[in-house]
Coordinates of C-alpha atoms in Angstrom, one line a residue:
M1 CA -77.3 -75.6 16.8
R2 CA -74.4 -73.2 16.8
L3 CA -74.8 -69.6 15.6
K4 CA -72.4 -66.9 14.7
F5 CA -73.4 -63.3 15.1
H6 CA -71.4 -60.5 13.3
C7 CA -72.2 -57.4 15.4
Q8 CA -71.1 -54.3 17.1
N9 CA -69.1 -54.5 20.3
R10 CA -71.5 -52.6 22.6
I11 CA -72.6 -53.0 26.1
G12 CA -75.8 -55.1 26.4
I13 CA -75.9 -56.6 22.9
L14 CA -75.5 -60.1 24.2
R15 CA -78.4 -59.6 26.6
D16 CA -80.6 -58.3 23.8
I17 CA -79.8 -61.3 21.6
V18 CA -80.3 -63.9 24.3
A19 CA -83.6 -62.4 25.3
H20 CA -85.2 -63.7 22.1
F21 CA -84.2 -67.3 22.8
A22 CA -85.7 -66.9 26.3
D23 CA -89.0 -65.8 24.7
Y24 CA -89.1 -69.1 22.8
G25 CA -88.1 -71.2 25.9
L26 CA -84.7 -72.1 24.4
N27 CA -81.7 -72.5 26.7
V28 CA -78.3 -71.0 25.5
S29 CA -75.8 -73.5 27.0
R30 CA -72.6 -71.8 26.0
G31 CA -71.4 -68.6 24.4
E32 CA -68.0 -67.2 23.2
V33 CA -66.9 -63.8 22.1
G34 CA -64.4 -63.6 19.2
G35 CA -63.3 -61.4 16.3
D36 CA -60.4 -58.9 16.1
Q37 CA -62.5 -56.2 17.8
G38 CA -64.7 -58.5 19.9
N39 CA -67.3 -58.1 17.2
T40 CA -68.3 -61.7 16.8
I41 CA -70.6 -63.7 19.2
Y42 CA -71.0 -67.5 19.1
L43 CA -73.9 -69.2 20.8
F44 CA -74.7 -72.9 21.3
V45 CA -78.4 -73.5 21.5
P46 CA -78.8 -77.3 21.7
N47 CA -82.6 -77.5 21.2
L48 CA -83.0 -74.9 18.4
L49 CA -84.7 -76.3 15.3
N50 CA -84.4 -75.1 11.7
A51 CA -88.0 -73.9 11.6
Q52 CA -87.5 -71.9 14.8
L53 CA -84.3 -70.3 13.4
A54 CA -86.2 -69.3 10.3
T55 CA -88.7 -67.5 12.5
L56 CA -86.1 -66.0 14.8
R57 CA -83.6 -64.8 12.3
P58 CA -85.5 -61.6 11.3
R59 CA -85.9 -60.7 14.9
L60 CA -82.3 -61.4 15.7
E61 CA -81.0 -59.4 12.8
A62 CA -83.3 -56.5 13.9
V63 CA -81.4 -56.2 17.2
P64 CA -79.5 -52.9 17.1
G65 CA -75.9 -53.6 16.1
V66 CA -76.4 -57.1 14.7
F67 CA -75.3 -57.3 11.0
S68 CA -75.8 -61.0 10.2
V69 CA -76.7 -64.4 11.7
K70 CA -75.2 -67.6 10.4
R71 CA -75.0 -71.3 11.3
V72 CA -71.6 -72.7 12.0
S73 CA -70.5 -76.3 12.5
L74 CA -68.1 -75.6 15.5
M75 CA -67.6 -73.0 18.2
P76 CA -64.0 -71.6 18.1
S77 CA -63.1 -73.4 21.4
E78 CA -64.4 -76.7 20.0
R79 CA -62.3 -76.2 16.8
R80 CA -59.2 -75.5 18.8
H81 CA -59.9 -78.5 21.0
L82 CA -60.3 -80.8 18.0
E83 CA -57.2 -79.4 16.3
L84 CA -55.2 -79.8 19.5
D85 CA -56.4 -83.4 19.9
A86 CA -55.5 -84.2 16.3
L87 CA -52.0 -82.6 16.7
L88 CA -51.3 -84.4 20.0
S89 CA -52.6 -87.7 18.6
S90 CA -50.2 -87.4 15.7
L91 CA -47.2 -87.2 18.1
S92 CA -45.4 -90.5 18.8
D93 CA -44.0 -89.2 22.1
P94 CA -46.2 -89.1 25.3
V95 CA -47.4 -85.5 26.0
M96 CA -49.2 -84.6 29.2
S97 CA -50.5 -81.4 30.9
I98 CA -50.3 -81.5 34.7
D99 CA -51.6 -79.1 37.3
M100 CA -49.6 -77.8 40.3
D101 CA -50.8 -80.8 42.4
G102 CA -49.2 -83.2 40.0
R103 CA -52.4 -84.5 38.5
I104 CA -52.8 -85.0 34.7
V105 CA -55.2 -82.6 33.1
A106 CA -54.9 -83.7 29.5
A107 CA -52.8 -86.2 27.6
N108 CA -52.4 -87.7 24.1
R109 CA -52.9 -91.3 23.0
A110 CA -49.2 -92.1 23.4
A111 CA -49.3 -91.1 27.0
G112 CA -52.3 -93.3 27.7
Q113 CA -50.6 -96.2 26.1
M114 CA -47.5 -95.6 28.2
L115 CA -49.6 -95.4 31.4
G116 CA -51.6 -98.4 30.4
V117 CA -55.1 -96.7 30.4
R118 CA -57.5 -95.3 27.8
V119 CA -56.8 -91.7 26.9
D120 CA -60.2 -90.7 28.4
E121 CA -59.2 -92.2 31.7
V122 CA -55.9 -90.2 32.0
P123 CA -57.3 -86.9 33.3
G124 CA -57.3 -86.9 37.0
L125 CA -54.5 -89.5 37.5
S126 CA -51.7 -88.5 39.8
L127 CA -48.1 -88.7 38.4
D128 CA -46.9 -89.8 41.8
R129 CA -48.3 -93.2 41.1
Y130 CA -45.8 -93.6 38.2
V131 CA -42.9 -91.2 39.0
H132 CA -41.5 -91.8 42.5
D133 CA -38.0 -90.2 42.6
I134 CA -38.9 -86.6 41.5
D135 CA -41.6 -84.2 42.7
L136 CA -42.5 -82.6 39.3
P137 CA -44.7 -79.7 40.7
E138 CA -41.9 -78.8 43.1
L139 CA -39.3 -78.9 40.3
V140 CA -41.5 -76.6 38.2
R141 CA -41.9 -74.1 41.2
R142 CA -38.2 -74.2 41.9
N143 CA -37.1 -73.6 38.3
N144 CA -40.0 -71.6 36.9
A145 CA -38.4 -72.1 33.5
R146 CA -38.2 -74.7 30.8
V147 CA -36.3 -77.8 31.8
N148 CA -34.9 -80.1 29.0
G149 CA -33.6 -83.6 29.3
L150 CA -34.8 -84.4 32.8
R151 CA -34.1 -88.1 33.4
L152 CA -37.1 -90.0 34.7
V153 CA -37.8 -93.6 35.4
L154 CA -41.4 -94.4 34.6
K155 CA -42.8 -97.9 34.6
D156 CA -39.3 -99.4 34.6
A157 CA -38.3 -97.4 31.4
I158 CA -35.9 -94.4 31.3
Y159 CA -37.3 -91.2 29.7
L160 CA -35.9 -87.8 29.0
A161 CA -38.5 -85.2 29.9
D162 CA -38.9 -81.7 28.5
I163 CA -41.0 -79.6 30.9
A164 CA -42.6 -76.3 29.9
P165 CA -44.3 -74.3 32.7
L166 CA -47.8 -72.8 32.2
H167 CA -48.6 -69.4 33.6
T168 CA -52.0 -67.8 34.0
E169 CA -50.7 -64.2 33.6
K170 CA -47.2 -63.1 34.5
D171 CA -44.2 -65.4 34.4
D172 CA -43.8 -65.5 38.1
V173 CA -44.2 -68.4 40.5
A174 CA -47.5 -67.2 41.9
S175 CA -49.1 -67.4 38.4
L176 CA -48.0 -71.0 37.7
A177 CA -50.9 -73.2 36.6
G178 CA -49.0 -76.3 35.8
A179 CA -46.7 -77.6 33.1
V180 CA -46.7 -79.5 29.8
V181 CA -44.4 -82.6 30.0
T182 CA -43.1 -84.3 26.8
L183 CA -41.3 -87.6 27.3
H184 CA -38.7 -89.2 25.0
R185 CA -37.5 -92.8 25.4
A186 CA -33.8 -92.5 26.3
D187 CA -32.9 -95.5 24.2
R188 CA -34.3 -93.9 21.1
V189 CA -32.9 -90.3 21.5
G190 CA -29.7 -91.3 19.8
E191 CA -31.6 -92.9 16.9
R192 CA -33.5 -89.6 16.4
I193 CA -30.4 -87.5 16.5
Y194 CA -28.8 -89.9 14.0
H195 CA -31.8 -89.7 11.6
V196 CA -31.7 -85.8 11.7
Q197 CA -28.0 -86.0 10.8
R198 CA -28.4 -88.9 8.4
Q199 CA -28.8 -86.7 5.3
E200 CA -25.3 -85.4 6.0
L201 CA -23.9 -89.0 6.1
R202 CA -22.3 -90.6 3.1
G203 CA -21.6 -94.2 2.1
F204 CA -18.9 -95.8 0.1
E205 CA -20.3 -94.3 -3.1
A206 CA -19.3 -90.8 -1.8
I207 CA -15.7 -91.8 -1.4
F208 CA -13.8 -90.8 -4.5
Q209 CA -11.8 -93.8 -5.8
A210 CA -10.0 -92.5 -8.8
S211 CA -6.7 -93.8 -7.4
P212 CA -6.2 -97.6 -7.6
R213 CA -4.6 -97.5 -4.1
L214 CA -7.7 -95.8 -2.5
A215 CA -10.0 -98.1 -4.4
A216 CA -8.2 -101.1 -2.9
V217 CA -8.7 -99.6 0.6
V218 CA -12.4 -99.1 0.0
H219 CA -12.6 -102.7 -1.2
E220 CA -11.1 -103.9 2.0
A221 CA -13.4 -101.7 4.1
R222 CA -16.5 -103.0 2.3
R223 CA -15.5 -106.5 3.3
M224 CA -15.0 -105.5 6.9
A225 CA -18.1 -103.3 7.2
P226 CA -20.7 -106.0 7.9
L227 CA -18.6 -107.6 10.6
D228 CA -19.4 -106.7 14.2
A229 CA -15.8 -106.7 15.5
P230 CA -13.9 -103.5 16.4
L231 CA -12.3 -101.7 13.5
L232 CA -9.2 -99.6 13.6
I233 CA -8.7 -97.0 10.8
E234 CA -5.1 -95.6 10.5
G235 CA -4.1 -92.6 8.4
E236 CA -2.8 -89.1 8.5
T237 CA -4.9 -86.1 9.3
G238 CA -7.3 -85.1 6.5
T239 CA -7.4 -88.5 4.8
G240 CA -11.1 -89.1 5.5
K241 CA -11.0 -91.5 8.4
E242 CA -14.4 -90.5 9.8
L243 CA -15.9 -90.6 6.3
L244 CA -14.7 -94.2 5.9
A245 CA -16.0 -95.0 9.4
R246 CA -19.5 -93.7 8.5
A247 CA -19.5 -95.6 5.3
C248 CA -18.6 -98.8 7.2
H249 CA -21.5 -98.1 9.6
L250 CA -24.0 -97.5 6.8
A251 CA -23.0 -100.7 5.1
S252 CA -23.4 -102.8 8.2
P253 CA -26.5 -104.4 9.8
R254 CA -26.5 -101.4 12.2
G255 CA -26.8 -98.9 9.3
Q256 CA -30.3 -97.7 10.5
A257 CA -29.1 -97.3 14.1
P258 CA -27.3 -94.3 15.5
F259 CA -23.7 -93.3 14.6
M260 CA -22.0 -91.0 17.1
A261 CA -18.5 -89.6 17.0
L262 CA -16.1 -88.4 19.8
N263 CA -12.7 -86.8 19.2
C264 CA -10.5 -87.9 22.1
A265 CA -7.9 -85.2 21.4
G266 CA -8.3 -81.8 22.8
L267 CA -10.7 -82.7 25.6
P268 CA -9.8 -82.8 29.3
E269 CA -9.9 -86.3 30.7
S270 CA -13.0 -85.5 32.9
M271 CA -14.9 -84.0 30.0
A272 CA -14.1 -86.9 27.6
E273 CA -15.2 -89.4 30.3
T274 CA -18.6 -87.7 30.9
E275 CA -19.1 -87.2 27.2
L276 CA -18.5 -90.9 26.5
F277 CA -20.0 -92.6 29.6
G278 CA -22.3 -89.9 31.0
Y279 CA -22.8 -89.2 34.7
A280 CA -25.3 -89.9 37.5
P281 CA -27.5 -87.2 39.2
G282 CA -25.4 -85.0 41.4
A283 CA -22.2 -86.7 40.4
F284 CA -20.1 -83.6 41.0
E285 CA -20.5 -79.9 41.7
G286 CA -22.2 -78.1 38.9
A287 CA -23.6 -81.3 37.4
R288 CA -27.2 -81.4 36.1
P289 CA -29.4 -82.6 38.9
E290 CA -31.0 -85.2 36.5
G291 CA -27.6 -86.5 35.3
K292 CA -26.6 -86.9 31.7
L293 CA -26.6 -89.8 29.2
G294 CA -23.2 -90.4 27.5
L295 CA -22.7 -91.0 23.8
L296 CA -22.5 -94.7 24.4
E297 CA -26.1 -94.8 25.7
L298 CA -27.3 -92.5 22.9
T299 CA -25.6 -94.9 20.4
A300 CA -27.3 -98.1 21.8
G301 CA -27.5 -100.6 19.0
G302 CA -25.4 -98.5 16.7
T303 CA -21.7 -97.5 16.2
I304 CA -19.5 -95.2 18.2
F305 CA -16.5 -93.6 16.4
L306 CA -13.6 -92.7 18.6
D307 CA -11.2 -90.4 16.6
E308 CA -7.6 -89.9 17.8
V309 CA -7.9 -92.8 20.1
G310 CA -4.2 -92.6 20.7
E311 CA -4.8 -89.4 22.7
M312 CA -7.1 -91.2 25.2
S313 CA -6.0 -90.9 28.9
P314 CA -5.0 -94.1 30.8
R315 CA -8.2 -93.9 32.9
L316 CA -10.4 -93.8 29.8
Q317 CA -8.3 -96.6 28.2
V318 CA -9.2 -98.9 31.2
K319 CA -12.9 -98.1 31.0
L320 CA -13.0 -98.6 27.2
L321 CA -11.1 -101.9 27.6
R322 CA -13.7 -103.0 30.1
F323 CA -16.6 -102.1 27.7
L324 CA -14.9 -103.9 24.8
Q325 CA -14.6 -107.0 27.0
D326 CA -18.1 -107.4 28.3
G327 CA -20.2 -104.4 27.1
G328 CA -20.5 -102.9 30.6
F329 CA -19.6 -99.6 32.1
R330 CA -20.5 -97.2 34.9
R331 CA -21.5 -93.6 34.6
V332 CA -19.4 -91.1 36.4
G333 CA -20.5 -91.0 40.1
S334 CA -22.7 -94.2 39.8
D335 CA -22.4 -97.7 41.1
E336 CA -25.0 -99.0 38.7
E337 CA -23.7 -101.2 35.8
T338 CA -25.0 -100.4 32.3
Y339 CA -24.7 -102.9 29.5
L340 CA -25.0 -101.9 25.9
D341 CA -24.6 -103.4 22.4
V342 CA -22.5 -100.9 20.5
R343 CA -19.9 -101.4 17.8
V344 CA -16.6 -99.5 18.3
I345 CA -14.7 -98.0 15.4
C346 CA -11.5 -96.1 16.2
A347 CA -9.1 -93.9 14.2
T348 CA -5.6 -92.7 14.8
Q349 CA -2.8 -90.9 13.0
Q350 CA -0.3 -92.1 15.5
D351 CA 1.9 -95.2 15.6
L352 CA 0.0 -97.2 18.3
P353 CA 2.5 -100.1 18.5
K354 CA 5.2 -97.4 19.2
L355 CA 3.0 -95.8 21.9
C356 CA 2.5 -99.3 23.4
A357 CA 6.3 -99.8 23.5
E358 CA 6.7 -96.4 25.3
G359 CA 4.0 -97.3 27.8
R360 CA 1.6 -94.6 26.7
F361 CA -1.1 -96.9 25.3
R362 CA -2.3 -100.2 26.8
Q363 CA -1.1 -103.2 24.8
D364 CA -4.2 -105.2 25.7
L365 CA -6.5 -102.3 24.5
Y366 CA -4.5 -102.1 21.2
H367 CA -5.1 -105.8 20.5
R368 CA -8.8 -105.4 21.3
L369 CA -9.1 -102.5 18.9
N370 CA -7.0 -104.0 16.2
V371 CA -9.2 -107.0 15.4
L372 CA -9.9 -105.4 11.9
S373 CA -7.7 -102.6 10.5
V374 CA -7.6 -100.4 7.5
H375 CA -4.8 -98.0 6.5
I376 CA -5.8 -95.0 4.4
P377 CA -2.9 -93.8 2.2
P378 CA -2.0 -90.1 2.1
L379 CA -3.0 -88.0 -0.9
R380 CA 0.6 -87.7 -2.1
D381 CA 0.6 -91.5 -2.6
C382 CA -2.6 -91.3 -4.7
L383 CA -1.7 -88.5 -7.1
D384 CA -2.6 -90.7 -10.1
G385 CA -6.2 -89.8 -9.4
I386 CA -5.9 -86.2 -8.3
E387 CA -7.2 -84.7 -11.6
E388 CA -10.6 -86.5 -11.2
L389 CA -10.7 -85.8 -7.5
A390 CA -9.9 -82.1 -8.1
A391 CA -12.7 -81.8 -10.7
H392 CA -15.1 -83.3 -8.2
F393 CA -14.2 -80.8 -5.6
V394 CA -14.4 -77.9 -8.1
D395 CA -17.9 -79.0 -9.1
R396 CA -18.9 -79.2 -5.4
A397 CA -17.4 -75.7 -4.6
A398 CA -19.2 -74.1 -7.6
R399 CA -22.5 -75.5 -6.4
Q400 CA -22.0 -74.3 -2.9
I401 CA -20.9 -70.8 -4.0
G402 CA -23.5 -70.6 -6.7
C403 CA -21.2 -69.7 -9.5
R404 CA -20.4 -70.9 -13.0
L405 CA -18.4 -74.2 -13.1
P406 CA -14.8 -73.4 -14.1
S407 CA -12.5 -75.9 -15.7
L408 CA -9.0 -76.9 -14.5
S409 CA -6.2 -75.7 -16.7
P410 CA -3.4 -78.1 -17.5
A411 CA -1.0 -75.9 -15.6
A412 CA -3.3 -76.0 -12.5
V413 CA -3.5 -79.8 -12.7
A414 CA 0.3 -79.9 -12.9
R415 CA 0.6 -77.7 -9.9
L416 CA -1.8 -79.9 -7.9
A417 CA 0.1 -83.0 -8.9
G418 CA 3.4 -81.6 -7.9
Y419 CA 2.4 -80.5 -4.4
H420 CA 3.1 -82.7 -1.3
W421 CA -0.3 -82.2 0.4
P422 CA 0.5 -82.3 4.1
G423 CA -3.2 -81.8 4.9
N424 CA -4.3 -84.5 2.4
V425 CA -7.8 -84.6 0.9
R426 CA -9.2 -82.1 3.4
Q427 CA -6.5 -79.6 2.4
L428 CA -7.2 -80.2 -1.3
E429 CA -10.9 -79.6 -0.9
N430 CA -10.3 -76.3 1.0
V431 CA -7.7 -75.1 -1.5
L432 CA -10.1 -75.7 -4.4
F433 CA -13.0 -74.0 -2.7
Q434 CA -10.8 -70.9 -2.2
A435 CA -9.6 -71.2 -5.8
V436 CA -13.2 -71.3 -7.2
S437 CA -14.1 -68.3 -5.0
L438 CA -11.1 -66.4 -6.5
C439 CA -11.6 -67.4 -10.1
E440 CA -13.4 -64.7 -12.2
G441 CA -13.1 -66.5 -15.5
D442 CA -14.0 -69.9 -16.9
E443 CA -10.6 -71.6 -16.1
L444 CA -8.8 -72.2 -12.8
L445 CA -5.1 -71.2 -13.2
P446 CA -2.1 -71.9 -11.0
Q447 CA -2.3 -68.4 -9.5
H448 CA -5.7 -69.3 -8.0
L449 CA -4.2 -72.1 -6.0
R450 CA -2.8 -70.9 -2.7
L451 CA -0.6 -73.7 -1.6
P452 CA 1.6 -72.9 1.5
D453 CA 5.2 -74.1 1.4
V454 CA 5.0 -75.8 4.8
G455 CA 5.7 -79.3 5.8
Q456 CA 7.7 -80.1 2.7
A457 CA 8.0 -83.8 2.2
P458 CA 11.5 -85.4 2.2
G459 CA 12.9 -86.5 -1.2
L460 CA 11.4 -89.9 -1.5
A461 CA 8.2 -89.3 0.5
G462 CA 5.2 -90.3 -1.5
V463 CA 7.2 -92.1 -4.2
D464 CA 6.0 -95.7 -4.6
L465 CA 9.1 -97.8 -4.3
E466 CA 7.3 -100.9 -5.6
G467 CA 8.3 -102.1 -9.1
S468 CA 11.5 -101.8 -11.1
L469 CA 14.1 -99.0 -11.0
G470 CA 12.6 -97.8 -14.3
D471 CA 9.1 -97.5 -12.8
I472 CA 10.5 -95.6 -9.7
L473 CA 12.6 -93.2 -11.8
G474 CA 9.6 -92.6 -14.1
E475 CA 7.6 -91.6 -11.1
V476 CA 10.3 -89.2 -9.9
E477 CA 10.6 -87.8 -13.4
R478 CA 6.9 -87.2 -13.5
R479 CA 7.0 -85.4 -10.1
V480 CA 9.9 -83.2 -11.2
L481 CA 8.1 -82.1 -14.4
A482 CA 4.8 -81.6 -12.6
A483 CA 6.5 -79.4 -10.0
L484 CA 8.4 -77.2 -12.5
Y485 CA 5.8 -76.9 -15.3
P486 CA 3.7 -74.2 -13.5
E487 CA 6.8 -72.0 -13.4
F488 CA 7.9 -72.8 -16.9
P489 CA 4.6 -73.4 -18.7
S490 CA 5.9 -74.5 -22.1
S491 CA 8.1 -77.3 -23.3
R492 CA 10.7 -74.8 -24.6
L493 CA 10.9 -72.9 -21.3
L494 CA 11.1 -76.1 -19.3
A495 CA 13.7 -77.6 -21.7
R496 CA 15.9 -74.5 -21.2
R497 CA 15.4 -74.8 -17.4
L498 CA 16.4 -78.5 -17.3
G499 CA 19.2 -78.2 -19.9
V500 CA 17.8 -80.7 -22.3
S501 CA 16.3 -80.5 -25.8
H502 CA 12.8 -79.2 -26.5
T503 CA 11.9 -82.5 -28.1
T504 CA 12.9 -84.5 -25.1
V505 CA 10.8 -82.4 -22.7
A506 CA 7.8 -82.4 -25.1
N507 CA 7.9 -86.2 -25.3
K508 CA 8.2 -86.6 -21.6
L509 CA 5.3 -84.2 -20.9
K510 CA 3.2 -86.1 -23.4
K511 CA 4.2 -89.4 -21.8
H512 CA 3.1 -88.2 -18.3
G513 CA 0.0 -86.4 -19.5
L514 CA 1.3 -83.0 -18.3
G515 CA 0.8 -79.6 -19.9
D516 CA 0.5 -78.8 -23.6
E517 CA 3.3 -80.8 -25.3
S518 CA 2.8 -79.0 -28.5
S519 CA 4.1 -75.7 -27.2

């Protein structure tokens, strides 16, 4: 039976309480002191009967300083132990507590399964039987701090270990009592990272397809997504190449596996190589002693997205070509071959055939990457859907800012349709986010749109030259009217600017859906 005494914290009170059990010949096997002020005593009396408690209770409550005596189901330490066991059992990763001799003190069920023994057989086992290349107690003494991502080989499987030291008092080496070791399967780390990020990922449904040209691109990509061959996505900066790559991944049989991205531009060659392929323990000065897994290994079974692949160094091009040929590579500083199943999707805004002709990109790598290809048109070629796309971004911006949803004025739409968008969809989204933050009324006006006059497109840039001369001239006419209407926001003012009649301009504005043709 377990008893809880609410009492004063005074010297000798425990002796006075226990004396009554001794008078009855009852052994108190365990006791604990708790409470905020040390004013609670718990006693475990295994052989105490209910009838004996009924007789003893008045005598116990008569002890000076004892306020009440109650039965409890668990001692505080027993409750903590059960809660800790339940918590550890719920973890899918192996978790072990070791002492400074490298012996396991406690472990969860996953650790027992990993070691091949029952969980009650784990305490007392030496980790030296399973981990041969690293002395964990010595590592804990040497670092005396938390270690994350230590690479271990245990029972022919690779794990990444997080090690948290345990101290008895101070945080110095002399007070080290052991460590808690949590193991993560290396081949599943990428999958977990991906699932954490997955809520940010978007499929084809999130790609706005108001423009027929963009809808055709998405249709092509949908057909290529389930295929396992490399995919090359071409397009200017800001056109959404990574968004399309993620959508292709999610629509493929690998959709539940990791998706990792690496931008090959702006990284030194050595850094890009270690990020992609990883490095072996002690590969270079300053390297982590346990080595590092590269993005390829973290993406095992999934898709790697290499952005700006045209910026890849010649050395990396050779290693990537080798991986595309047979799925094998070597970590930096290692002679060990690693083979993985990873789909490669690349993106570039450069003319790769031109780079090949100049000797700056390998011809054989280009043909390996260009098995499947998609070209995303720039926004200036998809202006027939810009009003719907702009309304979508305005709605998103209003939700993010937490303000009332403003409408787009006809003049603002005309201003958007007349701009050349050197930064493409990304620039449009940023411009509209800023416009929503500046708008104090219920309508977005041209003055809210801050469009820099940089990177002006040449005369025919963005004009679709397909079709008859009438179709082409009609498109040029629409662009002229869209560009001038914000400055001359009525058919009469615009007619005066262009030197034509008010009726002519009004009819043309109506034909192209611009402005208020009745003005």
